mmCIF file of C-alpha atoms in Angstrom:
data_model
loop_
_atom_site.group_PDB
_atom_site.id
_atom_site.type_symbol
_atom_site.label_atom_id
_atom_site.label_comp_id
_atom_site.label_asym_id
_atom_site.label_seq_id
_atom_site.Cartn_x
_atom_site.Cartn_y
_atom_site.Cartn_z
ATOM 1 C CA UNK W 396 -17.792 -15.383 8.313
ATOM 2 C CA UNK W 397 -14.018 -15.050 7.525
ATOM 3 C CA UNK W 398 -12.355 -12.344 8.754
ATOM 4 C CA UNK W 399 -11.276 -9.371 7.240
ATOM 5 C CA UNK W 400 -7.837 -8.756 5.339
ATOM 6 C CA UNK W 401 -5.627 -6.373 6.706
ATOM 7 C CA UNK W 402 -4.646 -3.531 4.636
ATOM 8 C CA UNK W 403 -2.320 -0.478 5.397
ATOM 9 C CA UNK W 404 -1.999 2.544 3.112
ATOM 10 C CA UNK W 405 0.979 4.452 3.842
ATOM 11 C CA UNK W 406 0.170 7.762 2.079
ATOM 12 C CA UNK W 407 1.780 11.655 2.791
ATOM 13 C CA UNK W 408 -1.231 13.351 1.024
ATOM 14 C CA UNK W 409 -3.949 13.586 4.125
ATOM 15 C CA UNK W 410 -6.698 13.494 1.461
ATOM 16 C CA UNK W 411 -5.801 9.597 0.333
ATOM 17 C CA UNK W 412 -5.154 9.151 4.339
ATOM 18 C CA UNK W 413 -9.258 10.110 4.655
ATOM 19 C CA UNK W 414 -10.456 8.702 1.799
ATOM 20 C CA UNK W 415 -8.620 5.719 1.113
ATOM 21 C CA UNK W 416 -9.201 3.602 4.326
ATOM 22 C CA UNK W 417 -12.856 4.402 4.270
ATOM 23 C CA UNK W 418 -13.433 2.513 0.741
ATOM 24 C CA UNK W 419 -11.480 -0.369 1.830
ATOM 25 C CA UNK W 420 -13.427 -0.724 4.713
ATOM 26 C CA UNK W 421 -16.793 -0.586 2.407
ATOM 27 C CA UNK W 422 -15.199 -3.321 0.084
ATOM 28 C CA UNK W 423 -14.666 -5.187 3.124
ATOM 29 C CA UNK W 424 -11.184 -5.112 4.361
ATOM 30 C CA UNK W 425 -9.415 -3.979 7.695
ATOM 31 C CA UNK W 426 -7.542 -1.254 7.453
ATOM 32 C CA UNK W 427 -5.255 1.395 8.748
ATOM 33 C CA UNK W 428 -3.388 4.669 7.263
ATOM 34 C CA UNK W 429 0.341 5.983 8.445
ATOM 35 C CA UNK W 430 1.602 9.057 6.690
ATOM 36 C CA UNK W 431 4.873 7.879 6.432
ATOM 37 C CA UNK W 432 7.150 4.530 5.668
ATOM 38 C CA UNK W 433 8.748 5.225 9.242
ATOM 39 C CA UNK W 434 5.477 5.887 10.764
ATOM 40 C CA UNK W 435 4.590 2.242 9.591
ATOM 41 C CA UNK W 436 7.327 0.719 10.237
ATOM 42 C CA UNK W 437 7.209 1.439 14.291
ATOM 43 C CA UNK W 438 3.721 0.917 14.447
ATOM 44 C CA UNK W 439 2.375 -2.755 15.631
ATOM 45 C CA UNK W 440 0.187 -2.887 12.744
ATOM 46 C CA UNK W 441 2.947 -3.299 10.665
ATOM 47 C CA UNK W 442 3.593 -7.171 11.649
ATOM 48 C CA UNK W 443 -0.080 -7.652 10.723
ATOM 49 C CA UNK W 444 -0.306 -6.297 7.472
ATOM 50 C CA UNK W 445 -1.449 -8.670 5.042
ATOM 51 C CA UNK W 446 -1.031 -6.266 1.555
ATOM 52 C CA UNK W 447 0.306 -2.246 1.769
ATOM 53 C CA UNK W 448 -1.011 0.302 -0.582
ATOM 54 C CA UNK W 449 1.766 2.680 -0.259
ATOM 55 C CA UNK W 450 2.858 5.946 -2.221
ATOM 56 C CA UNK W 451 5.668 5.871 -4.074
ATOM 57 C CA UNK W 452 6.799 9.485 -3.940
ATOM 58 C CA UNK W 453 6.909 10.703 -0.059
ATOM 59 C CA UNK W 454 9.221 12.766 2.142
ATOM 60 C CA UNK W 455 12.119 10.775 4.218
ATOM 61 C CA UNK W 456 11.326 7.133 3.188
ATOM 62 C CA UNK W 457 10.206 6.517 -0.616
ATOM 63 C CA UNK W 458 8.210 3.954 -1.046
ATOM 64 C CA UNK W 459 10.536 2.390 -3.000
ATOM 65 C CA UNK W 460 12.790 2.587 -0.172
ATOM 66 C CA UNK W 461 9.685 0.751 2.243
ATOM 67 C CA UNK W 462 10.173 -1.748 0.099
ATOM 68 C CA UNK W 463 13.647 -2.552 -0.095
ATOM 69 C CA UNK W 464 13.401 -2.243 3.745
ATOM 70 C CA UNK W 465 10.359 -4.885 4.177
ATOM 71 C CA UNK W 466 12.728 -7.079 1.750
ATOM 72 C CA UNK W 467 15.972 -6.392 4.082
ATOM 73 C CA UNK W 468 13.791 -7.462 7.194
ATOM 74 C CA UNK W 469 12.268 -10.513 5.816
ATOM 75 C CA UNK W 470 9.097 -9.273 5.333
ATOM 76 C CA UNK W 471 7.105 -10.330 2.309
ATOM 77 C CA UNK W 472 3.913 -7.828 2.569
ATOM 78 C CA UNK W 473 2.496 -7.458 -0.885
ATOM 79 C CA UNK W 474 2.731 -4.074 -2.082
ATOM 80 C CA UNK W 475 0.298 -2.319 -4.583
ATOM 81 C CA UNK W 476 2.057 1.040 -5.518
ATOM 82 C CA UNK W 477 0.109 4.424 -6.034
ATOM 83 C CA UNK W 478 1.538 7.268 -7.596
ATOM 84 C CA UNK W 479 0.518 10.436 -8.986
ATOM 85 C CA UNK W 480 3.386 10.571 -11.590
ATOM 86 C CA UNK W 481 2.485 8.408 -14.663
ATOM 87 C CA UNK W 482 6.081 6.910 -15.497
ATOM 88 C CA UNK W 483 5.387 3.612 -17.176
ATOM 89 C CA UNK W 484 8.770 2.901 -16.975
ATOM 90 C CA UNK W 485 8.897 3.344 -13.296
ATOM 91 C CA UNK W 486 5.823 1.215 -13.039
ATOM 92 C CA UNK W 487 7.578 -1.581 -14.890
ATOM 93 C CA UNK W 488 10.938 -1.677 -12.528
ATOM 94 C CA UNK W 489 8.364 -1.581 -9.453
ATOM 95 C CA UNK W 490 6.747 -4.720 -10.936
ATOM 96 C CA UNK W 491 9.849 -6.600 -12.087
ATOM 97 C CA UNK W 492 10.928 -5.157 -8.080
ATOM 98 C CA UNK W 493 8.033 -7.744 -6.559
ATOM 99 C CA UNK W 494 5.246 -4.975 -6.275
ATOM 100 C CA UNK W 495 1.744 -6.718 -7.323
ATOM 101 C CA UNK W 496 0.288 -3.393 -8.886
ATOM 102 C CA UNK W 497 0.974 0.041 -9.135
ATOM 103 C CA UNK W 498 -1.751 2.311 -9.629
ATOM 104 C CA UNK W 499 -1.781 5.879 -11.346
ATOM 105 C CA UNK W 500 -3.499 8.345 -9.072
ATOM 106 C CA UNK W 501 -6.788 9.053 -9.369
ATOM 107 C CA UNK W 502 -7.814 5.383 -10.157
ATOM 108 C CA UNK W 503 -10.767 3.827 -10.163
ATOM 109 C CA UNK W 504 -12.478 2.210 -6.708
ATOM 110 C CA UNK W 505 -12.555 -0.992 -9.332
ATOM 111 C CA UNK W 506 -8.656 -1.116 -10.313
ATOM 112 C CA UNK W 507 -7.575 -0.788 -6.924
ATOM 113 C CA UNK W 508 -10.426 -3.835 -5.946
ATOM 114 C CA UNK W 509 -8.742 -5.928 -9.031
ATOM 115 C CA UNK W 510 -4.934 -5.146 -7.469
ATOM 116 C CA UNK W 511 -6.296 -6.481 -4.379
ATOM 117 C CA UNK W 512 -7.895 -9.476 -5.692
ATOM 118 C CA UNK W 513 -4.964 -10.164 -6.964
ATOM 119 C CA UNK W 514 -3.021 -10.011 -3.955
ATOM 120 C CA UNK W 515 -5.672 -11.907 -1.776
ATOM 121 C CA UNK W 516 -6.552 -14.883 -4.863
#
């Protein structure tokens, strides 16, 4: 059996926190959930994150701002965006930025399984 991929969501809203890492598990990924970019950032699950799910819109650290700092550090984790705030324009610069997906909130258990296919194909 291979082993799982690791996934973190970095998420402010406790709710995605609970619920998120719970349906990644079921679809059969390892995962873990910060509530902030800086929480991420110092933990050592950050070094083995293999795609983030991350918020766009969060106090302190954006996630835009997670991401130019994963660039600045030489870090390419793949990054599927999840936002609340349906800007399609926004949405576009993330995905001409290098982010695989981003996902208006609530979305589907099946889009967010796609994203992550896409990532891990």
């Amino acid at each position: 059996m291979s082993e799982a991929r690791r996934v973190s969501v970095v998420d402010d809203d406790e709710s995605v926190r609970e619920a998120l890492p719970d349906l990644l598990r079921v679809l059969g990924f390892e995962t873990r959930a910060f509530c902030s970019a800086a929480e991420f950032l110092q933990s050592n699950w950050m070094p083995r994150t293999e795609c983030l799910v991350l918020d766009i819109a969060m106090p302190g650290m954006s996630g835009p701002d997670l991401q130019v700092e994963l660039k600045r550090r030489g870090l390419r984790i793949p990054i599927v965006f999840i936002t609340a705030h349906k800007n399609e324009s926004e949405r576009l610069l993330l995905i001409q930025g290098g982010a695989s997906a981003c996902l208006f909130k609530p979305f589907s258990d099946v889009a967010l399984l796609e994203a992550l296919e896409g990532v891990f194909s």
